[in-house]
Amino acid sequence: MSPTSERGAGPVDGHVRPHGVSDATVEALGTLSEALETVEQARGHLYAFHRLTGGADLTLSRAVEQLRAAGHGEQADLVEREIVGRNVLPGCWTFQVIEAYNATYYTPFTEVENQVRQELVDGRSHLYEAEMKEARRTHGHPDHTARP
């Protein structure tokens, strides 16, 4: 396929910067997007923390049963009383940590990031990456097309 007949010769309109938007603005929005991606990753770790801690708590119940079955009722009572169902932070189970994170940090972050993109580039996302792709791809190569 020749460069002139390349399917989808350039990025879709949603990945082209609006007229008059500067390189500095695209770079700043790219950095803002990078920060949001890091927050998304942190949030994923928070959900992993939630799942792992919850799983450990359920496994503790099995340990309590096994301790009792092995004749260690006092130790089983200690684990059950002190650890099973325990808060991970004062007054909070992990789901409450997630709810607080989402309400206090994650949701406001995503709303502000979206507002900034709306105000500066008509809501377009990943402009920095789209321009990097366009600059780095080999035009005319079947595995370097601009569009899916």
CSV table of C-alpha atoms in Angstrom, one decimal:
chain,number,residue,atom,x,y,z
A,1,MET,CA,0.0,0.0,0.0
A,2,SER,CA,1.5,3.3,-1.0
A,3,PRO,CA,1.5,6.3,1.4
A,4,THR,CA,-1.1,8.1,-0.7
A,5,SER,CA,-3.6,5.3,-0.6
A,6,GLU,CA,-3.1,4.4,3.0
A,7,ARG,CA,-6.4,3.6,4.7
A,8,GLY,CA,-7.2,6.3,7.3
A,9,ALA,CA,-4.2,8.4,6.3
A,10,GLY,CA,-4.3,10.4,9.5
A,11,PRO,CA,-5.8,10.4,13.0
A,12,VAL,CA,-9.5,10.7,13.5
A,13,ASP,CA,-10.8,14.2,14.3
A,14,GLY,CA,-11.0,13.4,18.0
A,15,HIS,CA,-7.3,13.0,18.0
A,16,VAL,CA,-6.4,16.1,16.1
A,17,ARG,CA,-5.8,19.3,18.1
A,18,PRO,CA,-8.3,22.1,17.5
A,19,HIS,CA,-7.1,25.1,15.5
A,20,GLY,CA,-5.0,27.5,17.6
A,21,VAL,CA,-4.0,25.1,20.4
A,22,SER,CA,-0.3,25.4,21.2
A,23,ASP,CA,2.3,22.7,21.7
A,24,ALA,CA,2.6,23.9,25.3
A,25,THR,CA,-1.1,23.3,25.9
A,26,VAL,CA,-1.0,19.8,24.3
A,27,GLU,CA,2.1,19.0,26.4
A,28,ALA,CA,0.4,20.2,29.6
A,29,LEU,CA,-2.7,18.2,28.8
A,30,GLY,CA,-0.5,15.2,28.2
A,31,THR,CA,1.1,15.6,31.6
A,32,LEU,CA,-2.4,16.0,33.2
A,33,SER,CA,-3.5,12.8,31.4
A,34,GLU,CA,-0.3,11.0,32.7
A,35,ALA,CA,-1.2,12.0,36.2
A,36,LEU,CA,-4.8,10.7,35.8
A,37,GLU,CA,-3.4,7.4,34.5
A,38,THR,CA,-1.3,7.2,37.6
A,39,VAL,CA,-4.3,7.8,39.8
A,40,GLU,CA,-6.2,5.1,37.9
A,41,GLN,CA,-3.4,2.7,38.6
A,42,ALA,CA,-3.3,3.7,42.3
A,43,ARG,CA,-7.1,3.2,42.4
A,44,GLY,CA,-6.6,-0.3,40.9
A,45,HIS,CA,-4.1,-1.0,43.7
A,46,LEU,CA,-6.6,0.2,46.2
A,47,TYR,CA,-9.2,-2.3,44.8
A,48,ALA,CA,-6.5,-5.0,45.0
A,49,PHE,CA,-5.9,-4.1,48.6
A,50,HIS,CA,-9.6,-4.4,49.2
A,51,ARG,CA,-9.8,-7.8,47.6
A,52,LEU,CA,-6.7,-9.2,49.2
A,53,THR,CA,-7.6,-7.9,52.7
A,54,GLY,CA,-11.2,-9.3,52.4
A,55,GLY,CA,-9.9,-12.6,51.2
A,56,ALA,CA,-7.4,-12.8,54.1
A,57,ASP,CA,-10.3,-12.1,56.5
A,58,LEU,CA,-12.3,-14.9,55.1
A,59,THR,CA,-9.3,-17.2,55.2
A,60,LEU,CA,-8.9,-16.3,58.9
A,61,SER,CA,-12.3,-18.0,59.5
A,62,ARG,CA,-10.9,-21.2,58.2
A,63,ALA,CA,-7.8,-20.8,60.3
A,64,VAL,CA,-10.0,-20.3,63.4
A,65,GLU,CA,-12.0,-23.5,62.6
A,66,GLN,CA,-8.8,-25.4,62.1
A,67,LEU,CA,-7.3,-24.2,65.3
A,68,ARG,CA,-10.4,-25.2,67.2
A,69,ALA,CA,-10.4,-28.6,65.5
A,70,ALA,CA,-6.8,-29.1,66.5
A,71,GLY,CA,-7.7,-28.5,70.1
A,72,HIS,CA,-6.5,-24.9,70.3
A,73,GLY,CA,-9.7,-23.1,71.4
A,74,GLU,CA,-7.9,-20.3,73.3
A,75,GLN,CA,-5.8,-19.4,70.3
A,76,ALA,CA,-8.8,-19.7,68.0
A,77,ASP,CA,-10.7,-17.3,70.2
A,78,LEU,CA,-7.8,-14.9,70.2
A,79,VAL,CA,-7.6,-14.8,66.4
A,80,GLU,CA,-11.4,-14.5,66.0
A,81,ARG,CA,-11.7,-11.8,68.7
A,82,GLU,CA,-8.7,-9.7,67.7
A,83,ILE,CA,-8.4,-10.0,63.9
A,84,VAL,CA,-11.5,-11.5,62.2
A,85,GLY,CA,-13.6,-8.5,61.0
A,86,ARG,CA,-11.1,-5.9,62.3
A,87,ASN,CA,-11.1,-2.4,60.8
A,88,VAL,CA,-8.1,-1.7,58.6
A,89,LEU,CA,-8.3,2.0,59.6
A,90,PRO,CA,-10.1,3.5,62.6
A,91,GLY,CA,-13.8,2.8,61.9
A,92,CYS,CA,-13.3,1.6,58.4
A,93,TRP,CA,-13.3,-1.6,56.4
A,94,THR,CA,-11.6,-1.5,53.0
A,95,PHE,CA,-14.8,-0.8,51.1
A,96,GLN,CA,-15.2,2.4,53.2
A,97,VAL,CA,-11.6,3.4,52.3
A,98,ILE,CA,-12.4,3.0,48.7
A,99,GLU,CA,-15.6,5.0,49.0
A,100,ALA,CA,-13.8,7.8,50.8
A,101,TYR,CA,-11.0,7.8,48.2
A,102,ASN,CA,-13.5,7.9,45.3
A,103,ALA,CA,-15.5,10.7,46.9
A,104,THR,CA,-12.6,12.8,48.2
A,105,TYR,CA,-10.0,12.4,45.5
A,106,TYR,CA,-10.8,10.2,42.5
A,107,THR,CA,-14.1,11.7,41.4
A,108,PRO,CA,-13.0,15.3,41.8
A,109,PHE,CA,-9.8,14.5,39.9
A,110,THR,CA,-11.6,13.0,36.9
A,111,GLU,CA,-14.2,15.8,36.9
A,112,VAL,CA,-11.5,18.5,36.9
A,113,GLU,CA,-9.4,16.7,34.2
A,114,ASN,CA,-12.5,16.5,32.0
A,115,GLN,CA,-13.4,20.1,32.6
A,116,VAL,CA,-9.8,21.3,31.6
A,117,ARG,CA,-9.9,19.2,28.4
A,118,GLN,CA,-13.4,20.6,27.6
A,119,GLU,CA,-12.3,24.1,28.1
A,120,LEU,CA,-9.0,23.9,26.2
A,121,VAL,CA,-9.4,21.3,23.4
A,122,ASP,CA,-13.2,20.6,23.1
A,123,GLY,CA,-12.9,17.6,25.3
A,124,ARG,CA,-10.5,15.7,23.1
A,125,SER,CA,-8.3,13.2,24.9
A,126,HIS,CA,-4.9,11.8,24.3
A,127,LEU,CA,-3.8,14.5,21.9
A,128,TYR,CA,-0.2,14.3,23.1
A,129,GLU,CA,-0.1,10.5,22.5
A,130,ALA,CA,-1.9,10.8,19.1
A,131,GLU,CA,0.6,13.3,17.9
A,132,MET,CA,3.5,11.1,19.1
A,133,LYS,CA,1.9,8.1,17.3
A,134,GLU,CA,1.7,10.2,14.1
A,135,ALA,CA,5.3,11.3,14.4
A,136,ARG,CA,6.7,7.9,15.1
A,137,ARG,CA,4.7,5.6,12.8
A,138,THR,CA,6.0,4.6,9.3
A,139,HIS,CA,3.5,6.1,6.9
A,140,GLY,CA,2.4,3.5,4.3
A,141,HIS,CA,3.4,0.5,6.5
A,142,PRO,CA,0.4,-1.8,7.0
A,143,ASP,CA,1.2,-2.2,10.7
A,144,HIS,CA,1.6,1.5,11.3
A,145,THR,CA,-1.8,2.8,10.2
A,146,ALA,CA,-3.2,5.8,11.9
A,147,ARG,CA,-6.6,4.3,12.5
A,148,PRO,CA,-8.0,0.9,13.5
